[in-house]
Tab-separated table of C-alpha atoms and ligand atoms in Angstrom:
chain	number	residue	atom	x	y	z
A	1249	UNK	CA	1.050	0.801	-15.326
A	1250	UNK	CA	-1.582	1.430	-12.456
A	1251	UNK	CA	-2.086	-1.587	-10.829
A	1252	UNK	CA	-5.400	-0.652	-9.940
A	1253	UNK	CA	-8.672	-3.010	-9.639
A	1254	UNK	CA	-12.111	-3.285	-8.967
A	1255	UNK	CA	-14.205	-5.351	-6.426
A	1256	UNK	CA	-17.636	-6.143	-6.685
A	1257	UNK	CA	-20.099	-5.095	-3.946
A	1258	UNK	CA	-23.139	-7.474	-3.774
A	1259	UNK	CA	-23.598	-7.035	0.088
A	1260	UNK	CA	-24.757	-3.721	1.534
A	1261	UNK	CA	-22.325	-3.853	4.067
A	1262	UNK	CA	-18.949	-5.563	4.767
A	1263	UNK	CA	-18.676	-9.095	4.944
A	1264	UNK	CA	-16.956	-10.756	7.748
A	1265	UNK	CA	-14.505	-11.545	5.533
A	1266	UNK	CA	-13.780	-7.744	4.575
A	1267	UNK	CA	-14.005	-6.960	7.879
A	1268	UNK	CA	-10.805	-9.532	9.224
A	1269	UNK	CA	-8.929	-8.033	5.914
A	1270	UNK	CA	-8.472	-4.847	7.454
A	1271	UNK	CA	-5.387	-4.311	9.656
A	1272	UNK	CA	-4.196	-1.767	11.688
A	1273	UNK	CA	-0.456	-1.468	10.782
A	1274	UNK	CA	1.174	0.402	13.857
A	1275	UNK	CA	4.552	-0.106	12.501
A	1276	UNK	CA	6.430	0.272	9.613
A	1277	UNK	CA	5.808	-2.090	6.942
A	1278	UNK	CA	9.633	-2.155	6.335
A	1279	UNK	CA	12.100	-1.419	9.596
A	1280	UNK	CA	8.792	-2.125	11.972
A	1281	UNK	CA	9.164	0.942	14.127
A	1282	UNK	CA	5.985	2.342	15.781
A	1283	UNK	CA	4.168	4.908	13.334
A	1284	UNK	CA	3.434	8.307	14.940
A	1285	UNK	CA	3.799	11.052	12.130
A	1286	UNK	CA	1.345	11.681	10.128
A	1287	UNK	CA	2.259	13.067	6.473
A	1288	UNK	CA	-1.205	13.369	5.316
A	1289	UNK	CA	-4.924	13.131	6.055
A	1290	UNK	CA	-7.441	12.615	3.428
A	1291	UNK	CA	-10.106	11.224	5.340
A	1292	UNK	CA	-12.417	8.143	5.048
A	1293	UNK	CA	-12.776	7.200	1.375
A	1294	UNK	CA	-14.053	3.933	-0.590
A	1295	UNK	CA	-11.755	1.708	-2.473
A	1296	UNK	CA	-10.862	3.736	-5.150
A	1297	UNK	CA	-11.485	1.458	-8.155
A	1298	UNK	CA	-14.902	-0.299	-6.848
A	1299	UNK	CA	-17.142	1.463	-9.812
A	1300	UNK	CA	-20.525	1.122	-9.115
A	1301	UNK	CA	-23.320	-0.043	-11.092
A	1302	UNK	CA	-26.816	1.498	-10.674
A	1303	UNK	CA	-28.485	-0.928	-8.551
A	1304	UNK	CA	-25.779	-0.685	-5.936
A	1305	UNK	CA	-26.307	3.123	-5.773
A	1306	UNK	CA	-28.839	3.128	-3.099
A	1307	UNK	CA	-26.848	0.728	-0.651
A	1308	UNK	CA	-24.462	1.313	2.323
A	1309	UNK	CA	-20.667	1.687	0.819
A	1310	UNK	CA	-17.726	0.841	2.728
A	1311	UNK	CA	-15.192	3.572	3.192
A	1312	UNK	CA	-11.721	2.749	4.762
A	1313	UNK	CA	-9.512	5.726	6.232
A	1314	UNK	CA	-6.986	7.203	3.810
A	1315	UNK	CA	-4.841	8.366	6.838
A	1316	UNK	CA	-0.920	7.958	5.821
A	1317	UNK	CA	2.029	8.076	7.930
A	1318	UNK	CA	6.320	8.507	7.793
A	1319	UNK	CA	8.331	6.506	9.888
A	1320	UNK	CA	10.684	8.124	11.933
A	1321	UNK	CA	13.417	5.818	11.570
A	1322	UNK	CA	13.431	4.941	7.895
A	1323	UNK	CA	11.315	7.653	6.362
A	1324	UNK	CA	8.997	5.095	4.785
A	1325	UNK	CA	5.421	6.904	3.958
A	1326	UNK	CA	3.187	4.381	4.325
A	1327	UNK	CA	-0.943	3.884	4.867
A	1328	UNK	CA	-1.441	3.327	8.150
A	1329	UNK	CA	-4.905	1.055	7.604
A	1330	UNK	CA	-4.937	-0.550	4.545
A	1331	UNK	CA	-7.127	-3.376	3.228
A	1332	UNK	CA	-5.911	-7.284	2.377
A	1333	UNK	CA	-4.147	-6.907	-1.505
A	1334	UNK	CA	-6.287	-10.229	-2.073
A	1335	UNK	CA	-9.229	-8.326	-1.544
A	1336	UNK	CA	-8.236	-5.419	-3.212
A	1337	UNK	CA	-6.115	-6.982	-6.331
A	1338	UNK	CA	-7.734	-10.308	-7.538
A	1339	UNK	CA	-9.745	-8.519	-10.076
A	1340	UNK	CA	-8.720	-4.930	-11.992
A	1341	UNK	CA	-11.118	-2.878	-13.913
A	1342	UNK	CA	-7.513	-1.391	-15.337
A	1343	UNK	CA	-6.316	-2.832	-18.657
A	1344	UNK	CA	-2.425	-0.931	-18.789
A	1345	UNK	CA	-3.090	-1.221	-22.657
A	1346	UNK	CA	-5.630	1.455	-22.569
A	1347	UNK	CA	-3.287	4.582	-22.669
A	1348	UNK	CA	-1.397	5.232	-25.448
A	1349	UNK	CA	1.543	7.209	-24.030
A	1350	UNK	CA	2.037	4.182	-21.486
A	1351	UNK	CA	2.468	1.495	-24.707
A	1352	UNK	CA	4.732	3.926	-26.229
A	1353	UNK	CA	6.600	4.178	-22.730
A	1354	UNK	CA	7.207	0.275	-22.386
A	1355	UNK	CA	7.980	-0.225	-26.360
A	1356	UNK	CA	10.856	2.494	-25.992
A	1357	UNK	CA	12.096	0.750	-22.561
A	1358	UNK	CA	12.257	-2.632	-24.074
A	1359	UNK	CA	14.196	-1.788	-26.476
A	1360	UNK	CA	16.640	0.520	-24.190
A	1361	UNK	CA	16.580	-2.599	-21.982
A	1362	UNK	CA	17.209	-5.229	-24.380
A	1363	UNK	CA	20.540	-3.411	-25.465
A	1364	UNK	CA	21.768	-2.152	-22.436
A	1365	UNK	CA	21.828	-5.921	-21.168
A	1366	UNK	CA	22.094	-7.487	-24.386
A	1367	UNK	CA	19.093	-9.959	-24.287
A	1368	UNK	CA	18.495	-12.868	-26.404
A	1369	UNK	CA	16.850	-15.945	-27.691
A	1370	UNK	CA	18.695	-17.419	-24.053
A	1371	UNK	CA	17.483	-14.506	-21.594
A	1372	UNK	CA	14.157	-14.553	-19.837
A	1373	UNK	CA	12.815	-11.474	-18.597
A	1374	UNK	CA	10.483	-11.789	-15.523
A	1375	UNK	CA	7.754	-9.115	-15.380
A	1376	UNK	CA	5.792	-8.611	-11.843
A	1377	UNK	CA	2.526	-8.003	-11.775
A	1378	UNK	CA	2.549	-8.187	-15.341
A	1379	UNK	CA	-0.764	-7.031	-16.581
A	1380	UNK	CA	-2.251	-7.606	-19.634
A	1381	UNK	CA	1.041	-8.160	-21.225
A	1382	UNK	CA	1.671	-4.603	-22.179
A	1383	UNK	CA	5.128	-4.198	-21.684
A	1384	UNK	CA	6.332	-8.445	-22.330
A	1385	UNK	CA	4.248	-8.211	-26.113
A	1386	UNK	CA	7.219	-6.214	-27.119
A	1387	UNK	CA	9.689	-8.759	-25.850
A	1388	UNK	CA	8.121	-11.747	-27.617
A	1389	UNK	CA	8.330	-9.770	-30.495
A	1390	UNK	CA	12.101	-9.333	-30.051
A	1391	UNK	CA	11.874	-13.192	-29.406
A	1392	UNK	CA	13.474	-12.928	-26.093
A	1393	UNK	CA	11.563	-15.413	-23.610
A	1394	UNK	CA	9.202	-14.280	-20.992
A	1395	UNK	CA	7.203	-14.935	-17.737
A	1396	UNK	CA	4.725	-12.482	-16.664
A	1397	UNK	CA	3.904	-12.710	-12.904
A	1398	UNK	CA	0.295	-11.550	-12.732
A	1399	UNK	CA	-2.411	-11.868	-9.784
A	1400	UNK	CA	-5.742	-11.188	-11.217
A	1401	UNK	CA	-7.041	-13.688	-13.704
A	1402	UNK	CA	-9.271	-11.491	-15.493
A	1403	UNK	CA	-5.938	-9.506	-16.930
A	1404	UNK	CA	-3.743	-12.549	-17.133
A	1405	UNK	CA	-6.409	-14.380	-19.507
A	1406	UNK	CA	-5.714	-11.306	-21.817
A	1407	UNK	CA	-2.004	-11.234	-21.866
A	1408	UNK	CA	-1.763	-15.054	-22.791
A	1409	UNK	CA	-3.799	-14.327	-25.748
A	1410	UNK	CA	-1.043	-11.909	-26.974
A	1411	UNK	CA	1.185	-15.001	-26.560
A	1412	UNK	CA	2.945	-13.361	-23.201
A	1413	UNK	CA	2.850	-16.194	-20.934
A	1414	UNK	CA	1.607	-15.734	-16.984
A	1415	UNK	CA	1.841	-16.963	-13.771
A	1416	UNK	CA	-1.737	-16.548	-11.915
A	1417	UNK	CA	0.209	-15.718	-8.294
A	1418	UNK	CA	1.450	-13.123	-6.094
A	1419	UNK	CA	4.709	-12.639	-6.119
A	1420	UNK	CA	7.059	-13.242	-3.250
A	1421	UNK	CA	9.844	-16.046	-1.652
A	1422	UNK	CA	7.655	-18.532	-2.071
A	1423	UNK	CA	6.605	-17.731	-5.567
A	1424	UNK	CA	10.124	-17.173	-6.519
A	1425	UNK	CA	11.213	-20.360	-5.344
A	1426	UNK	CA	8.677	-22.451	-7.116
A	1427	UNK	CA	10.166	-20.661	-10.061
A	1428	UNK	CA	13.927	-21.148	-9.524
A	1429	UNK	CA	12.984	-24.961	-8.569
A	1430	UNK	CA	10.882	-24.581	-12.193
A	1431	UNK	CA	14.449	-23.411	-13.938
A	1432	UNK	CA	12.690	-19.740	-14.244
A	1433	UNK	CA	15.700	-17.527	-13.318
A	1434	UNK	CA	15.489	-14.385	-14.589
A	1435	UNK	CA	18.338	-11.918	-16.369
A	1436	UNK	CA	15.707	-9.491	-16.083
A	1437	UNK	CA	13.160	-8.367	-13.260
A	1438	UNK	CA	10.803	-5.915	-14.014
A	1439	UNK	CA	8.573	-4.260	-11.814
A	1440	UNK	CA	6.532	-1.232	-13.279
A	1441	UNK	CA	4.272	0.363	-10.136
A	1442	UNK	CA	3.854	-2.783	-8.601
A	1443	UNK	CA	6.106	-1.839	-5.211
A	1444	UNK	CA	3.526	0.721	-3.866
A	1445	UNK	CA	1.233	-2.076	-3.698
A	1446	UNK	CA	3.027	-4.695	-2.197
A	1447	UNK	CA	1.614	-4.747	2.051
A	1448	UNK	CA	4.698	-7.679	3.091
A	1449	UNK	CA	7.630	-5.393	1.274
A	1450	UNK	CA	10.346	-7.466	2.732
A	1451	UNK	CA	8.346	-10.933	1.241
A	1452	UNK	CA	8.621	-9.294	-2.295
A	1453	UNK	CA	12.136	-7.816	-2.315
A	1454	UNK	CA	13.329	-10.946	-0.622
A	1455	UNK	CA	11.741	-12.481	-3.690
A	1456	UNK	CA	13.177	-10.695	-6.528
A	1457	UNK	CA	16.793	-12.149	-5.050
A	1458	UNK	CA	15.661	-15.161	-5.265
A	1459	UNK	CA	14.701	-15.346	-8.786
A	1460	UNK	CA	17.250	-12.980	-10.440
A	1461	UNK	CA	20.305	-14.644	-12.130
A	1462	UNK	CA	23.778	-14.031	-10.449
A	1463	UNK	CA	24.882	-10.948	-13.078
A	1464	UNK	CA	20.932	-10.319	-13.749
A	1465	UNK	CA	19.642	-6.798	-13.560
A	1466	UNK	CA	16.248	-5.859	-11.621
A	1467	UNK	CA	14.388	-2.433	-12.995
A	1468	UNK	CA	11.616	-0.541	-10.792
A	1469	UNK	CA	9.275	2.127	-11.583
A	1470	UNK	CA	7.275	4.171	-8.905
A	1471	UNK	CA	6.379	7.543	-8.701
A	1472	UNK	CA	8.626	9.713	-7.159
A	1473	UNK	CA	8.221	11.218	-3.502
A	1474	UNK	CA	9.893	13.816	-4.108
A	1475	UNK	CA	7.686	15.402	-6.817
A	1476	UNK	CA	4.628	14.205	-5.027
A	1477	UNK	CA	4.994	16.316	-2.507
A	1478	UNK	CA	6.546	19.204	-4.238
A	1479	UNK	CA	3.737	18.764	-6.567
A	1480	UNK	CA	1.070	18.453	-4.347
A	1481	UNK	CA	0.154	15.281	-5.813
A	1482	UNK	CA	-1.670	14.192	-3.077
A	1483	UNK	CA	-4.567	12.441	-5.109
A	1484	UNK	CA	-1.959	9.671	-6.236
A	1485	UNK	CA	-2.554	8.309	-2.175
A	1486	UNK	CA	-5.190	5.717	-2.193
A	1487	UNK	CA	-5.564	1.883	-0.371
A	1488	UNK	CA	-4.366	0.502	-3.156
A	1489	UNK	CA	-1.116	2.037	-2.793
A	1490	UNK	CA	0.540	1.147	0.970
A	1491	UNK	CA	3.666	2.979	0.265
A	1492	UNK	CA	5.320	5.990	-1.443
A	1493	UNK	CA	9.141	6.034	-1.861
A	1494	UNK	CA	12.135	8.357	-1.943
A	1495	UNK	CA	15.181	6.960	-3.438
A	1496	UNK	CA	17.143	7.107	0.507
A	1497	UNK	CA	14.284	5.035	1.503
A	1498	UNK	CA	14.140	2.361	-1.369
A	1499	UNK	CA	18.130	1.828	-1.102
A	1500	UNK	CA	17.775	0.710	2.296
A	1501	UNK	CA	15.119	-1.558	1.583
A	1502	UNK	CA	16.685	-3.400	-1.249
A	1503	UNK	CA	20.741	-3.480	0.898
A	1504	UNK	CA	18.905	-5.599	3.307
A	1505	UNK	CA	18.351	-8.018	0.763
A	1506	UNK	CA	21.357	-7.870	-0.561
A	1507	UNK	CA	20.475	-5.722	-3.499
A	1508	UNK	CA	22.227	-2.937	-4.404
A	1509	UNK	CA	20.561	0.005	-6.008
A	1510	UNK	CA	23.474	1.075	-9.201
A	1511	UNK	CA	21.591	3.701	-11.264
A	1512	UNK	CA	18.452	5.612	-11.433
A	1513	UNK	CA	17.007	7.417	-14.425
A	1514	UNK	CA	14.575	10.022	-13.915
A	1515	UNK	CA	11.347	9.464	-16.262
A	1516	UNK	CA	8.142	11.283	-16.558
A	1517	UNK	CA	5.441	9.004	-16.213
A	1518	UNK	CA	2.898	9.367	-13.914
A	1519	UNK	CA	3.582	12.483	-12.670
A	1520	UNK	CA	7.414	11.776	-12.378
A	1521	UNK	CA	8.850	8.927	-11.698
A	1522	UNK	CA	11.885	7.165	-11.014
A	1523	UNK	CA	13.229	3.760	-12.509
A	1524	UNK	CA	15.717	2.008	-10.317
A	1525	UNK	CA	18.185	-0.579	-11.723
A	1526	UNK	CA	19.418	-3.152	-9.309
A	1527	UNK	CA	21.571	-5.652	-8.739
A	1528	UNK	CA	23.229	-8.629	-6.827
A	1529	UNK	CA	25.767	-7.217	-3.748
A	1530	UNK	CA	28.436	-9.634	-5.047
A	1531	UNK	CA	28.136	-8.575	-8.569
A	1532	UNK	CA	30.600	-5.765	-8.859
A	1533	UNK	CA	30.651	-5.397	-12.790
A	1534	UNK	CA	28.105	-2.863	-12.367
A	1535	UNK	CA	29.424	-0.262	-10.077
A	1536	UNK	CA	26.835	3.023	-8.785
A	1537	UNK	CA	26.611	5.544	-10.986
A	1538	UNK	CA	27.005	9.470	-10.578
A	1539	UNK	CA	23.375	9.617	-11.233
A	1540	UNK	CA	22.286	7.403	-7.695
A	1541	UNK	CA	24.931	9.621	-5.902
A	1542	UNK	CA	23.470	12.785	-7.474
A	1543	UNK	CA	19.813	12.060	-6.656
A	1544	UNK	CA	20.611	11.018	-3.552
A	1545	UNK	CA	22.388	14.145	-2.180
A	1546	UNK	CA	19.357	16.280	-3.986
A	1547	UNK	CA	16.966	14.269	-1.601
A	1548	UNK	CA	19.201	14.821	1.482
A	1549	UNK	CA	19.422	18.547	0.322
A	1550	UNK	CA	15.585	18.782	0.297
A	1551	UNK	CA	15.440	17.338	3.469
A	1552	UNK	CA	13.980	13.836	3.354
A	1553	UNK	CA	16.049	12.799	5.722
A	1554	UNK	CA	14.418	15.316	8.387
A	1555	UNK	CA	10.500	14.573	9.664
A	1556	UNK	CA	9.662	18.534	9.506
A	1557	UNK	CA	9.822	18.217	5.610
A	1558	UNK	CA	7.279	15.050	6.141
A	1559	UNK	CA	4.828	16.983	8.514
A	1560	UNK	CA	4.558	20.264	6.571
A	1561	UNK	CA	2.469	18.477	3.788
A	1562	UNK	CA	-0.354	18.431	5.025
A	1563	UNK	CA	-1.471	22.146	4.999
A	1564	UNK	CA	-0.335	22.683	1.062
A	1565	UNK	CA	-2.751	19.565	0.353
A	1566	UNK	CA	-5.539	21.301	2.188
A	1567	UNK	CA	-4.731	24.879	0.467
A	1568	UNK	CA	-5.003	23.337	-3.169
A	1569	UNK	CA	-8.653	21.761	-1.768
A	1570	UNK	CA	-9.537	24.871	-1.549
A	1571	UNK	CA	-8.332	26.469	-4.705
A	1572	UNK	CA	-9.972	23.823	-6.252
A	1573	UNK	CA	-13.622	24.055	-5.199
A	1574	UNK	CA	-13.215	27.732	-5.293
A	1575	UNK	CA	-12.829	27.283	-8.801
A	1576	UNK	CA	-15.681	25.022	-9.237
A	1577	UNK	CA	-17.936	27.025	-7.231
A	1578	UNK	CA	-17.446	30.105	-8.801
A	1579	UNK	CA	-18.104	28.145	-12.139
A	1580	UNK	CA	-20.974	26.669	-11.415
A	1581	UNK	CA	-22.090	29.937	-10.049
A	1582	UNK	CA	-21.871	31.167	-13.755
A	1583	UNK	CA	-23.856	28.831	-14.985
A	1584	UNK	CA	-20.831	26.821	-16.473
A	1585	UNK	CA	-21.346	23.395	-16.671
A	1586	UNK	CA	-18.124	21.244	-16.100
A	1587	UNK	CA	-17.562	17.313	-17.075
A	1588	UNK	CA	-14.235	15.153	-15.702
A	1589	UNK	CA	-12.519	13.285	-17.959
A	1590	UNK	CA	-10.813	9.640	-17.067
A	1591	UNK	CA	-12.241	7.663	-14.070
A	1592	UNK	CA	-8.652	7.092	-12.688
A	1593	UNK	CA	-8.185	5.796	-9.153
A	1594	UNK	CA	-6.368	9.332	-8.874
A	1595	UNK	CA	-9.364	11.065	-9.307
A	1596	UNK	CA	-11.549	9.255	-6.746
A	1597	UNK	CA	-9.085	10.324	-4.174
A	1598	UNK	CA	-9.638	13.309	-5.285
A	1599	UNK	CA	-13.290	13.800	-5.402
A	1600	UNK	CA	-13.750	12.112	-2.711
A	1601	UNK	CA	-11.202	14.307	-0.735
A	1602	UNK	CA	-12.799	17.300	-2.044
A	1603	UNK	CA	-16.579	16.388	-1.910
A	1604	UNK	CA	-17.244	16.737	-5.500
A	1605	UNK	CA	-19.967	15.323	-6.675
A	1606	UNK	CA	-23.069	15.624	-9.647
A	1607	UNK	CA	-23.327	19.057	-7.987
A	1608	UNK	CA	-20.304	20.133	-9.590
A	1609	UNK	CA	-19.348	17.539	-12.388
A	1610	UNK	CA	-22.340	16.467	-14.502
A	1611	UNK	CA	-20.475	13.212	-15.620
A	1612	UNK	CA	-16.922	11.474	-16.438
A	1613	UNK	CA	-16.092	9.569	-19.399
A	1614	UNK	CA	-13.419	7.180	-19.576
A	1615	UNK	CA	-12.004	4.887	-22.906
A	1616	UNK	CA	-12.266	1.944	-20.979
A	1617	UNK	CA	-15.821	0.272	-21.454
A	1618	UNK	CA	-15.847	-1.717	-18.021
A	1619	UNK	CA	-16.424	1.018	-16.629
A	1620	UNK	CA	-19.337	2.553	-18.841
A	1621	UNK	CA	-22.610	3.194	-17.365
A	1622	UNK	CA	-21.194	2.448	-13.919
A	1623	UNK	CA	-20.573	5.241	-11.077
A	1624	UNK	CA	-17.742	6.641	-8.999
A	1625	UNK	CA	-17.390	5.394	-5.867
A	1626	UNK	CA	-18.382	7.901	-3.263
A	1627	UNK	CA	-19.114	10.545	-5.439
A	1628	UNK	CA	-21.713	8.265	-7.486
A	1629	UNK	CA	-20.573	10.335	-10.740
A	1630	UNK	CA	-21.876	8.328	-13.456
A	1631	UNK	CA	-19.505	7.193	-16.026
A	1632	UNK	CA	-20.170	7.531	-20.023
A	1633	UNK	CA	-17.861	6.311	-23.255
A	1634	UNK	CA	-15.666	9.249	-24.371
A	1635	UNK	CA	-18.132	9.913	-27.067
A	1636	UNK	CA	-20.668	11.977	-25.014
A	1637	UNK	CA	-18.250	15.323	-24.662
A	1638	UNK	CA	-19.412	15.821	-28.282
A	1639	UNK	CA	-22.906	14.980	-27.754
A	1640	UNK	CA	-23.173	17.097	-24.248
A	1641	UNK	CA	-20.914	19.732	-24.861
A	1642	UNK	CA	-19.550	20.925	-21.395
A	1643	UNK	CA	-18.019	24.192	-21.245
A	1644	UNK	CA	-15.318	22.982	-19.098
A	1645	UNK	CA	-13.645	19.948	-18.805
A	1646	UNK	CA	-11.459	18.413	-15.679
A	1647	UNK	CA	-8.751	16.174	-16.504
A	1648	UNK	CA	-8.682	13.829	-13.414
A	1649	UNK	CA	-5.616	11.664	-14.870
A	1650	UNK	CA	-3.272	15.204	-14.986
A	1651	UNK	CA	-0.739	12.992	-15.863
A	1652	UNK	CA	-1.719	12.206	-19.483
A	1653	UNK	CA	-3.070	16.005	-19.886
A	1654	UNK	CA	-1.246	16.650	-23.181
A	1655	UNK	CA	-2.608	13.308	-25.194
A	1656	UNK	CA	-6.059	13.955	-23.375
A	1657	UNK	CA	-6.266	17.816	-24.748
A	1658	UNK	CA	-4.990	16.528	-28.328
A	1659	UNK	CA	-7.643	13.678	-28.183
A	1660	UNK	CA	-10.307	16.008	-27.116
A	1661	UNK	CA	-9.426	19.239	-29.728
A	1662	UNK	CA	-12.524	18.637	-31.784
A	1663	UNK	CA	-13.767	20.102	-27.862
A	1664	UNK	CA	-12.753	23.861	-28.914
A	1665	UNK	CA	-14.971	23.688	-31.600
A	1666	UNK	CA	-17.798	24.860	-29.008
A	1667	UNK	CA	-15.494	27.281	-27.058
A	1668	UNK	CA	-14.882	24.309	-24.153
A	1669	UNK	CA	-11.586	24.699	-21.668
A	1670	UNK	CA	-9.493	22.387	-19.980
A	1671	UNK	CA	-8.914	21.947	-16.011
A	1672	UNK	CA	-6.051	20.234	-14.124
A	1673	UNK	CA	-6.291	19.987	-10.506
A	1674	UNK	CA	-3.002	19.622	-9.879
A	1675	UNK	CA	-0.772	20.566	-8.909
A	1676	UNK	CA	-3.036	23.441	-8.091
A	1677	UNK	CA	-6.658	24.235	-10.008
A	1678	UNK	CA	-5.754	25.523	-13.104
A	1679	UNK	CA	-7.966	26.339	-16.468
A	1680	UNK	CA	-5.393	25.669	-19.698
A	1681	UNK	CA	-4.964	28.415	-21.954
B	1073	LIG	ZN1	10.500	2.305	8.944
């Protein structure tokens, strides 16, 4: 799940309000050591998810830098500005239920889950940032109990109608400790890209102790570090998302709460991610697995324990920039005429990064209708139902979420029919063959 969301711009410029949400973070949002390194650049850029609609085209857009750092003492890459999360997160224009391969990802780890640790009609599973109850549906319909921890209402509304039922909060101590007082301990903590987006990490990991059961088990998903930056996967960087984690980095984090980090599994989603099981330090039933002591030496062994692999980043996001407008130009020099597909936070970054606008990409569709007849932020691309690639015919087409290329190019076959190619822009421009 992208915890992504929307905000509604009715002023032409930021409100006073917006303006005392931004901070300047100078130190690490974990160990609180000064931030000096820079890992990468992208420039200024406008909250990713804040679609436009038509009559907000012609007024003044805020842009915040995307300008992220590494902390020399705990590695920690980390936006160095960021924006308030309850500016940023009280609405989403992302429904997780939209993406097929994503429901198919949560149905097979509920059921891996529910074996592993042997969950019942007694368990209660906790899910953070919950969503639209994509992942706790499947649950109910194991009946094992459920509380879905969810911030915007908009999304919450939607999972109690599937009968998954939500807490309207933010999660953190004090959150968790209305729950425990509420007799909501949890066997099970779930937290499925929510960590990135979390600006008090210590508040929400101190949390998750708190409200998982002595002999409970705590499960988190994030993309990986490591294949971001072997991957050049630079456009998954946006306000929304204040950190990006290795798995020396996230260990440390959760030992000084008292959480120990016992196995890891390696999973695909998102460009590659990894899922993180957890437990209490005095639990020793579960001890760490060869898998957390293999990952763990492959990190060290690719250096993510030095800053020189951190610094070097920036110039291989720059080169692929490059590769990827030289493309386009040389395209749209033919006569070509190229359409995205998705409207993914990912792919603002992106085009916003790389200055791509109408002059390259005609128009983006996207499956989910919120976001119909609305614009990219920035790039004021406008946004159409998935329908018009049949009706306009583009002779290429970009894939901006790269992550879900293979259901995407299945989806859009009927596409071929008129001779039309596929583009991913990552890890570097590429046309499919
Ligand atoms: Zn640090």
């Amino acid at each position: 799940m992208n915890m992504s969301n929307t905000m509604e711009l009715d002023e032409a410029e930021p409100t006073a309000d917006q303006t005392k949400s931004i901070k300047t973070t100078a130190h690490c949002l974990f160990c609180k050591a000064p931030l000096t390194h820079t890992f990468v650049d992208l420039g200024m850029s406008p909250l990713c998810e804040s679609y436009l609609t038509s009559d907000q085209l012609n007024r003044m857009e805020p842009f915040y830098p995307l300008h992220v750092k590494v902390c020399e003492q705990c590695f920690l890459v980390q936006l160095e500005q960021y924006v308030s999360a309850e500016h940023i997160f009280t609405e989403y224009a992302y429904f997780s239920s939209f993406s097929d391969s994503w429901l198919k990802h949560s149905s097979n780890y509920v059921d891996m889950i529910s074996n592993r640790l042997r969950l019942g009609s007694e368990s209660l599973a906790v899910e953070l940032a919950s969503n639209d109850g994509y992942l706790l549906q499947y649950f109910v319909k194991k009946g094992i109990p459920v509380l879905g921890v969810e911030p915007a209402v908009n999304v919450a509304k939607v999972a109690e109608q599937k009968g998954v039922s939500t807490l309207v909060k933010f999660f953190g101590c004090q959150t968790a400790l209305e729950m425990v007082a509420n007799g909501q301990v949890a066997d099970l903590v779930i937290g499925n890209n929510v960590l990135a987006q979390i600006p008090d990490i210590n508040d929400f990991v101190g949390g998750i102790r708190i409200v998982l059961k002595q002999g409970g088990v705590a499960t988190l998903e994030f993309p990986h570090l490591v294949r971001l930056m072997r991957e050049n996967q630079y456009d998954t960087i946006y306000h929304e998302h204040f950190s990006y984690f290795s798995l020396i980095t996230v260990e440390k984090i959760f030992a000084a709460h008292g959480l120990v980090l016992f196995d890891v599994d390696e999973i695909s989603t998102h460009g590659g991610s990894i899922r993180i099981y957890l437990r209490h330090f005095e639990d020793s039933s579960k001890p760490v697995t060869s898998a957390v002591v293999n990952l763990r030496n492959r990190e060290f062994a690719a250096g993510l324990n030095q800053m020189a692999t951190y610094t070097t980043f920036s110039e291989q996001v720059m080169e692929s920039k490059r590769k990827l407008l030289e493309l386009l130009i040389r395209l749209r020099r033919e006569g070509k005429r190229v359409a995205g597909y998705g409207a993914p936070g990912k792919g603002n970054t992106l085009l916003n990064y790389c200055g791509i606008r109408t002059d390259f990409l005609e128009f983006t569709v996207d499956r989910n209708p919120y976001k119909h007849g609305r614009f990219l932020p920035g790039t004021h691309i406008p946004i159409y139902p998935v329908e018009q690639i049949r009706k306009r015919r583009p002779d290429y087409i970009l894939i901006l979420p790269w992550n879900l290329k293979d259901e995407i190019v299945a989806q859009l076959d009927y596409a071929r029919e008129w001779g039309a190619k596929f583009i991913v822009p990552i890890p570097q421009a590429q046309i499919l063959a």
